[in-house]
Tab-separated table of C-alpha atoms in Angstrom:
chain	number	residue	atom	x	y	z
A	1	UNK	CA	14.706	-29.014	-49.524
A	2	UNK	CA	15.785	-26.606	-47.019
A	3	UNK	CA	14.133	-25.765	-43.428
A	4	UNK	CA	11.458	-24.035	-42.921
A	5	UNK	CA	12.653	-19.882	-43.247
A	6	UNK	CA	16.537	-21.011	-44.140
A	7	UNK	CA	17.652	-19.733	-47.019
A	8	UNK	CA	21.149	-20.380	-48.948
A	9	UNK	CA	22.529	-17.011	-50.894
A	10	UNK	CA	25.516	-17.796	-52.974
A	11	UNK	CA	28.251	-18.727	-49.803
A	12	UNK	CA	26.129	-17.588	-46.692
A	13	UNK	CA	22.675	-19.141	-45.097
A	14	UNK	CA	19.808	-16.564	-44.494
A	15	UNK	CA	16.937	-17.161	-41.596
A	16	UNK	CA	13.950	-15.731	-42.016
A	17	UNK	CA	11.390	-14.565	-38.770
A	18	UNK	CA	8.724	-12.329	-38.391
A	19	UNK	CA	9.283	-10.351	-35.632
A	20	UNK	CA	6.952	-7.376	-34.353
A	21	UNK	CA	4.472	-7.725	-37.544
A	22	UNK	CA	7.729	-7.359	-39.654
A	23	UNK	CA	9.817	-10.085	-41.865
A	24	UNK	CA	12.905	-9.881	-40.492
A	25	UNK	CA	16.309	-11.465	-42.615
A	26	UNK	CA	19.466	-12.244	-40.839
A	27	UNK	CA	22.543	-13.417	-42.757
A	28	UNK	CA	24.430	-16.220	-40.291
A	29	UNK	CA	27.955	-14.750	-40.808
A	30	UNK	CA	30.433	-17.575	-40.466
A	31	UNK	CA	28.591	-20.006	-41.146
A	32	UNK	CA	29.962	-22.093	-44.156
A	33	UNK	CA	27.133	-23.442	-46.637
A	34	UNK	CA	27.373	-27.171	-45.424
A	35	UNK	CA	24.622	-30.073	-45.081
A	36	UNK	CA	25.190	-30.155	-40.763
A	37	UNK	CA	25.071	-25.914	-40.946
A	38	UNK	CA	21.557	-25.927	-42.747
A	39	UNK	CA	20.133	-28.100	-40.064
A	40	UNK	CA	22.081	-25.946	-37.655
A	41	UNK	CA	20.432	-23.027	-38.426
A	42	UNK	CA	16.705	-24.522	-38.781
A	43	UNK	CA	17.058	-24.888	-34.958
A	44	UNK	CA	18.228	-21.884	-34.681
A	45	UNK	CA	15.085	-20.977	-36.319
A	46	UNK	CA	13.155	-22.752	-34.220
A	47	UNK	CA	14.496	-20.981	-30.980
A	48	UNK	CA	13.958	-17.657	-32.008
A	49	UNK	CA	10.126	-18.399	-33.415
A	50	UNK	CA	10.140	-20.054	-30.025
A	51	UNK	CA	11.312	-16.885	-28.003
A	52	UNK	CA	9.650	-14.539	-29.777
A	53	UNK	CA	6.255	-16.448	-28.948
A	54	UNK	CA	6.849	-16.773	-25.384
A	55	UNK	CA	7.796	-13.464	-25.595
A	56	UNK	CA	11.758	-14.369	-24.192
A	57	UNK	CA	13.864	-12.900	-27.432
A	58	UNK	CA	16.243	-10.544	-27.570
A	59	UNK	CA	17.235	-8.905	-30.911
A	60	UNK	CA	20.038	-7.314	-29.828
A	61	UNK	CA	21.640	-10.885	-27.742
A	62	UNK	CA	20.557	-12.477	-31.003
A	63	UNK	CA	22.019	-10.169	-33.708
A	64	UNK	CA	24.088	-7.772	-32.064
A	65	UNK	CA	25.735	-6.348	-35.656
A	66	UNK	CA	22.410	-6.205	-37.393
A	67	UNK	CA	21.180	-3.422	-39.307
A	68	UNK	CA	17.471	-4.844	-38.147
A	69	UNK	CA	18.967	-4.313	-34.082
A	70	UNK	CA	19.744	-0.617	-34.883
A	71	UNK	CA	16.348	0.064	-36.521
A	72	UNK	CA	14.930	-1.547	-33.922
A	73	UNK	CA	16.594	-0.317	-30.962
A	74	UNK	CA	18.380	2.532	-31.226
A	75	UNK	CA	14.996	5.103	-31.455
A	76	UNK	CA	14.022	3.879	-28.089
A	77	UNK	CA	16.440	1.567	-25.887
A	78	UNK	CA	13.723	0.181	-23.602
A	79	UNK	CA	11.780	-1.116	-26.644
A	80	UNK	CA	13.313	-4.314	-26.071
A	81	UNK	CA	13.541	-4.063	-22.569
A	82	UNK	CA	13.122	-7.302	-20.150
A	83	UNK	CA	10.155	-6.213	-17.557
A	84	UNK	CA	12.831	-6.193	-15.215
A	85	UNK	CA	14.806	-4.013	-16.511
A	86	UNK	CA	12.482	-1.710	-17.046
A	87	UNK	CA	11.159	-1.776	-13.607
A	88	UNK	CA	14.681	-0.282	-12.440
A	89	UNK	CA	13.781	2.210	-15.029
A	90	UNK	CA	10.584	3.278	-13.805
A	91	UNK	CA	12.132	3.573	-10.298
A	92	UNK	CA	14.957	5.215	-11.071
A	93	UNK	CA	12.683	7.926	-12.589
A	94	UNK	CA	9.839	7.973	-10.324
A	95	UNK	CA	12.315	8.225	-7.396
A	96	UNK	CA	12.090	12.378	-8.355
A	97	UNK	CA	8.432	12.250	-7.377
A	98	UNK	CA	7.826	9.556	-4.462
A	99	UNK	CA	9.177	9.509	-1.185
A	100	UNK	CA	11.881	6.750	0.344
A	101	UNK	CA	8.773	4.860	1.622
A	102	UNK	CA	6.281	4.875	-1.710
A	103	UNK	CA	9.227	4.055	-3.874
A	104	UNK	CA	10.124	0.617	-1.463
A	105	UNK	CA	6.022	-0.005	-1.553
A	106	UNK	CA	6.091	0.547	-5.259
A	107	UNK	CA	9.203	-1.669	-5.983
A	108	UNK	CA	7.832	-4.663	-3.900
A	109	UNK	CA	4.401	-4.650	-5.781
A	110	UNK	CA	6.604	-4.621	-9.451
A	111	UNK	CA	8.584	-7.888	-8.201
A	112	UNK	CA	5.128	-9.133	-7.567
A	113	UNK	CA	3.584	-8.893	-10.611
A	114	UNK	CA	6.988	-9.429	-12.491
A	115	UNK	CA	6.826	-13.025	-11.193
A	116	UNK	CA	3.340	-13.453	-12.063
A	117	UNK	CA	3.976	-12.043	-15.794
A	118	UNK	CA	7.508	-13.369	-16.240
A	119	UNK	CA	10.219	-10.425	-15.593
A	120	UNK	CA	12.800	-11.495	-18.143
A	121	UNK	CA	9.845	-11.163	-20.583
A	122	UNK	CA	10.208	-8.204	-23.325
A	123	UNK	CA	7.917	-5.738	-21.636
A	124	UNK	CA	6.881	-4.929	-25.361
A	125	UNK	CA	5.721	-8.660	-25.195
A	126	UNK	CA	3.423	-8.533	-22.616
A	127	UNK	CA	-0.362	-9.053	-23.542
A	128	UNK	CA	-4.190	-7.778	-22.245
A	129	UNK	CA	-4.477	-11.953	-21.821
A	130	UNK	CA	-1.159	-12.117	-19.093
A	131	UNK	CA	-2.515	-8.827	-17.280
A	132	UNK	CA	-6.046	-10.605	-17.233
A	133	UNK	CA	-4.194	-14.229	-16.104
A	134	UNK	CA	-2.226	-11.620	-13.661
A	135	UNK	CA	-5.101	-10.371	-11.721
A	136	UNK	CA	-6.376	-14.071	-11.279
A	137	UNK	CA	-3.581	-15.508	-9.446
A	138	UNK	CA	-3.351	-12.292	-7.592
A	139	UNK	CA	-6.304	-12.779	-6.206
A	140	UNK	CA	-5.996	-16.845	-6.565
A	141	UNK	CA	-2.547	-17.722	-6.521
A	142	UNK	CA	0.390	-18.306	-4.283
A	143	UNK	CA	1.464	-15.997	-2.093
A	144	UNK	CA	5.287	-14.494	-1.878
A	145	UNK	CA	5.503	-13.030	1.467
A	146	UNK	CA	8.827	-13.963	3.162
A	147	UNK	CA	6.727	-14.907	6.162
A	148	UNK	CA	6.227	-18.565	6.386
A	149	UNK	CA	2.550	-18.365	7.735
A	150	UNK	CA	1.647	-15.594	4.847
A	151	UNK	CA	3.622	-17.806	2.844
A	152	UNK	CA	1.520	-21.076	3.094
A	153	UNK	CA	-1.866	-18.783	2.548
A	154	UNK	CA	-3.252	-19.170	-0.777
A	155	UNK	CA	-4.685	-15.708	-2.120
A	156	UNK	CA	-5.035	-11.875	-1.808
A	157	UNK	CA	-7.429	-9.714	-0.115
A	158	UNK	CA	-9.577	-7.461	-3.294
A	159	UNK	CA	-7.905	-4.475	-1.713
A	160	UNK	CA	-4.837	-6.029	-1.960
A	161	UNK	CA	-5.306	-6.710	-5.216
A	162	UNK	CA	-6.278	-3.707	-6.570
A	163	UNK	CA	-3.268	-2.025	-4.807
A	164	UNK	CA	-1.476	-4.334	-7.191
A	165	UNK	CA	-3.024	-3.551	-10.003
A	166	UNK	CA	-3.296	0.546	-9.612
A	167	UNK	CA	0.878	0.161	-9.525
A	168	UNK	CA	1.793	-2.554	-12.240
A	169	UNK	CA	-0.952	0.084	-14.223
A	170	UNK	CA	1.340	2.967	-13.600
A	171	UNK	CA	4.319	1.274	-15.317
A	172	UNK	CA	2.534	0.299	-18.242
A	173	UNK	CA	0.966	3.768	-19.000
A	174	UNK	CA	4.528	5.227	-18.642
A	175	UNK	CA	6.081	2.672	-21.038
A	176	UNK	CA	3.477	3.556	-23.488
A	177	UNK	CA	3.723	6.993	-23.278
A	178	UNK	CA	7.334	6.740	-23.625
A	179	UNK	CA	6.581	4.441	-27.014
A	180	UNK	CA	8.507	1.314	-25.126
A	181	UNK	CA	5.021	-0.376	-26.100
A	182	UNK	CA	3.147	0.361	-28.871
A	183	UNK	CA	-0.079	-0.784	-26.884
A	184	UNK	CA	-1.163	-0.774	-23.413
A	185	UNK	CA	-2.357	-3.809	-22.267
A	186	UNK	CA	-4.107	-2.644	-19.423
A	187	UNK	CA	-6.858	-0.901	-21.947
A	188	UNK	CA	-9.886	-2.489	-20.862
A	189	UNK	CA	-8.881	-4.745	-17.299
A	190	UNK	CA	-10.620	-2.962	-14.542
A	191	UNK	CA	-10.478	-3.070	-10.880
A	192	UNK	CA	-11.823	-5.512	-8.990
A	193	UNK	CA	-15.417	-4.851	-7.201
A	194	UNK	CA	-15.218	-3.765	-3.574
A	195	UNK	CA	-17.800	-3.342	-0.643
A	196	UNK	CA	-17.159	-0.262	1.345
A	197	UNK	CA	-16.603	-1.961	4.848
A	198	UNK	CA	-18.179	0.708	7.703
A	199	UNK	CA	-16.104	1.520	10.825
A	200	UNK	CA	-15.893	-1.014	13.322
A	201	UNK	CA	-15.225	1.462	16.405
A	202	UNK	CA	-14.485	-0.006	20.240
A	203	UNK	CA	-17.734	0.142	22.624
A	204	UNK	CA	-17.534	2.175	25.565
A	205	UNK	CA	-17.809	-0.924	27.695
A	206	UNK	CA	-14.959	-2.744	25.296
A	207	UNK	CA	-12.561	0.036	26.194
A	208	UNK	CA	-12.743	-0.351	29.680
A	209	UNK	CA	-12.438	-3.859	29.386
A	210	UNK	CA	-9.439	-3.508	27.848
A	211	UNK	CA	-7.893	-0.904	30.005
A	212	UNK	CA	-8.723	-2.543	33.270
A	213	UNK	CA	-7.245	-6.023	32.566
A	214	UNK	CA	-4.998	-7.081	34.844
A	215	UNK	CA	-2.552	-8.493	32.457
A	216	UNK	CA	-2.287	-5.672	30.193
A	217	UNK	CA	1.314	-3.587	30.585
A	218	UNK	CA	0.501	0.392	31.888
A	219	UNK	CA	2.523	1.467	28.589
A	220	UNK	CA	-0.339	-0.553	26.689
A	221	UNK	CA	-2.946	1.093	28.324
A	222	UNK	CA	-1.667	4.406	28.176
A	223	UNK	CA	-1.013	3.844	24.183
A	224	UNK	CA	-4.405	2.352	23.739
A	225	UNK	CA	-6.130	5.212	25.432
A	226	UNK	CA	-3.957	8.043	24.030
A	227	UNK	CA	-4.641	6.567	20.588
A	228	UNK	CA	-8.766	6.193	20.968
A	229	UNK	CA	-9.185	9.808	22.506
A	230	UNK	CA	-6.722	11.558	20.311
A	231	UNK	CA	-7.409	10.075	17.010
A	232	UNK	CA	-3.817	9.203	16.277
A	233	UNK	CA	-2.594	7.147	12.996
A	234	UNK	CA	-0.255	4.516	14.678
A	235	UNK	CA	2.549	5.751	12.271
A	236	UNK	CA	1.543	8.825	14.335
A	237	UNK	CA	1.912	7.589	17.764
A	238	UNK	CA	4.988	5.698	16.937
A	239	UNK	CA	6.682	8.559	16.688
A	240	UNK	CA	5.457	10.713	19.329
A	241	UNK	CA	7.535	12.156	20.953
A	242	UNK	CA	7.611	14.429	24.767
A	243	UNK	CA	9.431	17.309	22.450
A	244	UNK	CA	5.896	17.682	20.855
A	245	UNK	CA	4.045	17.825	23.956
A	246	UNK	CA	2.538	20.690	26.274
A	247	UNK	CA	1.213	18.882	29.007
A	248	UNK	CA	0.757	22.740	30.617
A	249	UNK	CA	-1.309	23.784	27.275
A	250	UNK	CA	-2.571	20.028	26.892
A	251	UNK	CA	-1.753	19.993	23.602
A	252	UNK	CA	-0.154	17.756	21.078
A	253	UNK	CA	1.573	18.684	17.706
A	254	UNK	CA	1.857	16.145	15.183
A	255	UNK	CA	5.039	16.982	13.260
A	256	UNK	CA	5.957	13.610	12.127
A	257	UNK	CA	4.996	9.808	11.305
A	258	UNK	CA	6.983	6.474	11.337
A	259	UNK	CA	6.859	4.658	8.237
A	260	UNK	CA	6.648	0.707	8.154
A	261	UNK	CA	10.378	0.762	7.054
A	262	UNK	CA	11.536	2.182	10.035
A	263	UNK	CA	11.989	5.563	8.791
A	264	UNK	CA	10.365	9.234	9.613
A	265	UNK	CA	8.277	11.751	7.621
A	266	UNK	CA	6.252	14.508	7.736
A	267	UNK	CA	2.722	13.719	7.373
A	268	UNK	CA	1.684	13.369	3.815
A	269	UNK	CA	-0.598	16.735	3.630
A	270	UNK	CA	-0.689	19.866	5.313
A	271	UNK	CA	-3.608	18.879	6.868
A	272	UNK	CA	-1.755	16.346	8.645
A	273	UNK	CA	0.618	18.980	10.236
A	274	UNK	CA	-2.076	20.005	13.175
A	275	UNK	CA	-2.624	20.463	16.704
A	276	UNK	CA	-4.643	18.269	18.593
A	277	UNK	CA	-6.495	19.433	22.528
A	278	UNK	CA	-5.854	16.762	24.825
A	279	UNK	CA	-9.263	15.124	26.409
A	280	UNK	CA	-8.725	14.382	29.949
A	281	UNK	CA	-8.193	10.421	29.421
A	282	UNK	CA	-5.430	10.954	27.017
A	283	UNK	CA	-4.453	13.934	29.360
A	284	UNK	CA	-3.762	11.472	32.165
A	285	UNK	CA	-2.364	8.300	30.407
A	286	UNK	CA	0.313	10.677	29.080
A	287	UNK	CA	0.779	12.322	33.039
A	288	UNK	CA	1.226	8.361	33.442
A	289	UNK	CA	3.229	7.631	30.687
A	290	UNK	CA	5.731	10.406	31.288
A	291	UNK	CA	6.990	8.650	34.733
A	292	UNK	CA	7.494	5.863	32.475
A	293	UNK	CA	9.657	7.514	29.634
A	294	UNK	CA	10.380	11.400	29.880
A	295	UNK	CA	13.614	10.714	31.427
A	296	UNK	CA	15.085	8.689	28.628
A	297	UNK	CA	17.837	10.702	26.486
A	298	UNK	CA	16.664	12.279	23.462
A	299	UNK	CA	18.182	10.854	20.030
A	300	UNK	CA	18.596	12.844	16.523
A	301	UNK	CA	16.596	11.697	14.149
A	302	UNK	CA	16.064	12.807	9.984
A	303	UNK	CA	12.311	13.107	9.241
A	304	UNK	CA	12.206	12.904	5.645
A	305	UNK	CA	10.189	16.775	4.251
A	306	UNK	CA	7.513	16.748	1.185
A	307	UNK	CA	10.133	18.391	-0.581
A	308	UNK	CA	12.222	15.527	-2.257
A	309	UNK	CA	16.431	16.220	-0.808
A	310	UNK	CA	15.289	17.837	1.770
A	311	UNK	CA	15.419	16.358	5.587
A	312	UNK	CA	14.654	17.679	8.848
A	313	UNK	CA	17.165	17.274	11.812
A	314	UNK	CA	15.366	16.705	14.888
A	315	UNK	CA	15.902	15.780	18.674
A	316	UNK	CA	13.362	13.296	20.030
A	317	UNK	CA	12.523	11.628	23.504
A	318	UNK	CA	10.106	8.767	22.449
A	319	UNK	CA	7.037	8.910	24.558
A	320	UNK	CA	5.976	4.970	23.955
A	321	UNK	CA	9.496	2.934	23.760
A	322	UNK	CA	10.962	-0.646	23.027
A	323	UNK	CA	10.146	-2.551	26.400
A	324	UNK	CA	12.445	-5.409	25.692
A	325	UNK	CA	15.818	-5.929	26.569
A	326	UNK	CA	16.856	-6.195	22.892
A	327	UNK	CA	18.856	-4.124	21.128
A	328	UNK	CA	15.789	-1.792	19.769
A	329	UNK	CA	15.159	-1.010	23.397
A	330	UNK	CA	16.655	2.012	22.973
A	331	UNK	CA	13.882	3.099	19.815
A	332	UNK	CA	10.899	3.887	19.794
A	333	UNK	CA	8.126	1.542	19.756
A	334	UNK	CA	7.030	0.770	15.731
A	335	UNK	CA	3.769	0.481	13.785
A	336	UNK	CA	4.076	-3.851	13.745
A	337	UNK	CA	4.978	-4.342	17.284
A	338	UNK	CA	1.848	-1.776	17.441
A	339	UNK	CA	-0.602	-3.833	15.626
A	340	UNK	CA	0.669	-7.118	17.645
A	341	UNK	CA	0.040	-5.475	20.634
A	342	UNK	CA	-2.994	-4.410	19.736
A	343	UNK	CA	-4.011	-8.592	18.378
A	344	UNK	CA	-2.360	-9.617	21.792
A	345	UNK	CA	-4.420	-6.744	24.146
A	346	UNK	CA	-7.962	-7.507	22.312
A	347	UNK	CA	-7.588	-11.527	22.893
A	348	UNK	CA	-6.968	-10.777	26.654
A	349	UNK	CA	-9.617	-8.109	27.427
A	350	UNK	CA	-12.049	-10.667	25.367
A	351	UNK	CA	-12.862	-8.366	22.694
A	352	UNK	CA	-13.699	-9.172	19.390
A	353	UNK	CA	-10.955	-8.755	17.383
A	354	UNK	CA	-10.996	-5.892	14.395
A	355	UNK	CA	-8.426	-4.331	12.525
A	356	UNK	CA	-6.176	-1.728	15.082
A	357	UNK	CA	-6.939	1.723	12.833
A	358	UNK	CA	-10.217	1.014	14.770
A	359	UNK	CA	-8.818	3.231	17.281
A	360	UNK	CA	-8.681	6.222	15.571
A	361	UNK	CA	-12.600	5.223	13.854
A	362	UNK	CA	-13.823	5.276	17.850
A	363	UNK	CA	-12.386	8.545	18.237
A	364	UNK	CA	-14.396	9.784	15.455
A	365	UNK	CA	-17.449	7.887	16.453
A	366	UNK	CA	-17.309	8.511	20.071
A	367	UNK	CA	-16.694	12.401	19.419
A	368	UNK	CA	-19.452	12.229	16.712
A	369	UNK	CA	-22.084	10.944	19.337
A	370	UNK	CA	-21.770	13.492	21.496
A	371	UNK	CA	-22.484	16.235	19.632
A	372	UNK	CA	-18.903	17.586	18.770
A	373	UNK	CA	-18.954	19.599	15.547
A	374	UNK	CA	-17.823	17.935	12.491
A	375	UNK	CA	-15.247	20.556	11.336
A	376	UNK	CA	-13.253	20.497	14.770
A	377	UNK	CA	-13.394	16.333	14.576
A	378	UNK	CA	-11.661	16.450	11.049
A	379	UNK	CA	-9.458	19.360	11.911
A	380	UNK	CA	-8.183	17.117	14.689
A	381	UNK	CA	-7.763	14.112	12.919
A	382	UNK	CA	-5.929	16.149	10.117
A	383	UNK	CA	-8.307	15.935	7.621
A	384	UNK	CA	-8.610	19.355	5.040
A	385	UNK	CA	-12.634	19.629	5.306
A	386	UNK	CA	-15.488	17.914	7.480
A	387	UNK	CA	-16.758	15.612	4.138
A	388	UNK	CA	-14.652	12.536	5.160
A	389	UNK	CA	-15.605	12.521	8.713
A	390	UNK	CA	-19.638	12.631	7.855
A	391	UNK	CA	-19.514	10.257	5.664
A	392	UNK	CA	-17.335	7.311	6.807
A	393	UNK	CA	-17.909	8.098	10.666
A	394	UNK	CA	-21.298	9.067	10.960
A	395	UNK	CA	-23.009	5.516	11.552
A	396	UNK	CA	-24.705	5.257	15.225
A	397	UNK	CA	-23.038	2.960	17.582
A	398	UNK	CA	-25.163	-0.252	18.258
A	399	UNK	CA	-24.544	0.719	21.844
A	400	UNK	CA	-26.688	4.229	21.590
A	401	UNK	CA	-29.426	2.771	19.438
A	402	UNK	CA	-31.404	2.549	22.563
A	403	UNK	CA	-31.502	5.564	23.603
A	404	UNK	CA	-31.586	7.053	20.217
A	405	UNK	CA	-35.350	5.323	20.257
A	406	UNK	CA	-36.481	6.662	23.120
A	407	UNK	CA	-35.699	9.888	22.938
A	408	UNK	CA	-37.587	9.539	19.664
A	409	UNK	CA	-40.279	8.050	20.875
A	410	UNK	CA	-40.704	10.741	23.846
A	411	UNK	CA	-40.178	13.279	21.000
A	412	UNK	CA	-43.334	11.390	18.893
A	413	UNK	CA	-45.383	11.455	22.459
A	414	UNK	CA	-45.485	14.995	22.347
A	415	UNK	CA	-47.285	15.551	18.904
A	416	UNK	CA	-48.975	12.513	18.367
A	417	UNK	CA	-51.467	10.417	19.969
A	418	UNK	CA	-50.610	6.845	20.966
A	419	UNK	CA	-53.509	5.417	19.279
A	420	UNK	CA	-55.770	6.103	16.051
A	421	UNK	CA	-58.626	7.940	16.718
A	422	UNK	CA	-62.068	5.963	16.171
A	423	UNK	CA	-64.660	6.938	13.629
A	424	UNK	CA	-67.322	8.523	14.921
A	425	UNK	CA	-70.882	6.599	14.252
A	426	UNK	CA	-74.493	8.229	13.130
């Protein structure tokens, strides 16, 4: 009695698999027909049934002369593709389409979820149940960030999450439109439910505090106050510089933004390109700022264009610098050391803290309540049309809500009478 699927033909031994819906045979070439061979190959058996279940085997490892291998693989080479493997795929041909930044953002999301699924899976292996068990620990599970204080943190934000899922998505569809997979297994997962969290914008009062406090640097205050009354994204004011500045016109151009990786772009729309009027506080923390910095050299810098192979050679005098003595002193100051500042700057002033794109939400809000005109508040904050700014930044300050009542209530004075009139009696 032989092993399960191990069949002897004449002077060879056959194993039998199914593999992919299909019965697959594989003569064992070499093998003489012997008592310790036959066993030999029944764990051989056992290994592949094994691999092919966990999802692990590789026909073309396996079986490299096989007539099965060329069926198999030679109509499509990623069909039996490790999810690694075909990450670097992807990549390599989404790299025509995405900028420097978006394909680095992209990459470290796939090594994210390639842990979480198993990267030298079969990508053809991969099932609706491990995208489902995916999203779990995403949101669950451990966390990879190099960081050791991310590190120990158990869990993703929902946001986070669906980030993840949105680009681990985008591979699949790809490989299924390419016929790498003969089904997507992201058919039926969806998102994960979010709240739409309102702006959080600075109070008048929490400004000042902020500004005034003793222990706060004048390049912090003159940052903090450029950013709230110009509406500048931090990738924005990281990498302003006094080339795109009329201080005669009070004016600023925004021409380019820093990218977390330490690079520069043009903003991502047209929109984005604009030119912002200078209010008088961010008028005079850049007069300040310019005693501080103007005189610094200017360096070249590439600002990577929309148009993928093509950069822009520019000269640049960073208005808001490296203070340190380290050697990024001479650079300009970027989007993290931004955001610690910011974490740093809010615990001294006593102010509760809230995420730093705050800034540019008080702009918005601030502008909003006092009567500036919607189109001119998103045409300053680069946005195409007015839509975005009325609905995420028209909420009413808690500040103004006072006011707001009484000038109703002096309004409601006028045309109605304080107090029900009484019946009359007969």
């Amino acid at each position: 009695m032989y092993p399960e699927g191990i069949e002897v033909r004449g002077k060879s031994i056959r194993i039998t698999f199914y593999f992919k819906g299909k019965r697959c045979r594989e003569t064992l070439t070499g093998w003489d027909v012997t008592p310790s061979n036959i066993k030999k190959a029944g764990r051989l058996r056992a290994v592949i049934v094994s691999e092919i279940a966990c999802g692990k085997f590789n026909y073309l490892e396996r079986f490299p002369n096989s007539k099965n291998t060329l069926q198999i693989s030679v109509q499509n080479p990623h069909v039996d593709c490790s999810l690694n493997d075909f990450i670097e795929h992807f990549l390599l041909i989404k790299s025509v389409e995405l900028t420097e930044s978006s394909i680095i953002r992209t990459r470290s999301g796939l090594k994210t979820c390639a842990k979480l699924l198993g990267g030298e899976r079969l990508i053809s292996n991969i099932t609706h149940a491990d995208i489902m068990s995916m999203r779990l620990k995403l949101l669950n599970g451990s966390n990879f960030s190099p960081s050791p204080i991310r590190r120990t943190s158990n869990g993703r934000s929902v946001k986070t999450v669906n980030t993840y899922l949105t680009i681990c998505s985008s591979l699949f569809k790809y490989a299924y439109r390419t016929e790498a997979i003969h089904t997507n297994p992201f058919d039926g997962v969806s998102r994960l439910r979010t709240v739409k969290t309102p702006p959080n914008p600075l109070e008048h009062d929490e400004f000042i505090r902020l500004i005034n406090h003793p222990s706060i640097r004048e390049q912090d205050v003159n940052l903090w106050t450029v950013a709230v009354y110009t509406g500048l994204r931090h990738g924005e004011l990281s990498a302003l510089a006094w080339e795109d500045i009329d201080l005669v016109k009070r004016t600023i151009t925004v021409k380019r933004t820093a990218t977390q990786q330490k690079r520069f772009r043009v903003p991502k729309t047209e929109s984005g390109e604009r030119t912002i009027n200078l209010l008088a506080p961010a008028y005079e923390a850049l007069v300040r700022q310019k005693a501080c910095t103007f005189l610094y050299p200017s360096i070249a810098v590439e600002v990577e264009s929309r148009q993928k192979r093509n950069h822009i050679q520019e000269q640049c005098t960073w208005v808001f610098r490296m203070t340190s003595y380290s050697a990024e002193a001479k650079g300009n100051i970027s989007t993290k050391v931004i955001s610690n500042m910011w974490r740093k700057c809010t615990k001294l002033a006593g102010i509760a803290y809230r995420n730093p794109y705050q800034t540019r939400h008080t702009y918005a809000c601030w502008l909003l309540n006092s009567g500036a005109n919607p189109a001119f508040i998103a045409s300053q904050m680069g946005h195409s049309d007015m839509s975005m700014v009325i609905s995420v930044y028209g909420a009413w300050m808690p500040s103004n809500n006072e006011s707001e009542i009484a000038k109703i209530e002096r309004q409601l004075n006028c045309i109605a009478p304080s107090a029900p009139h009484q019946k009359k009696t007969t």
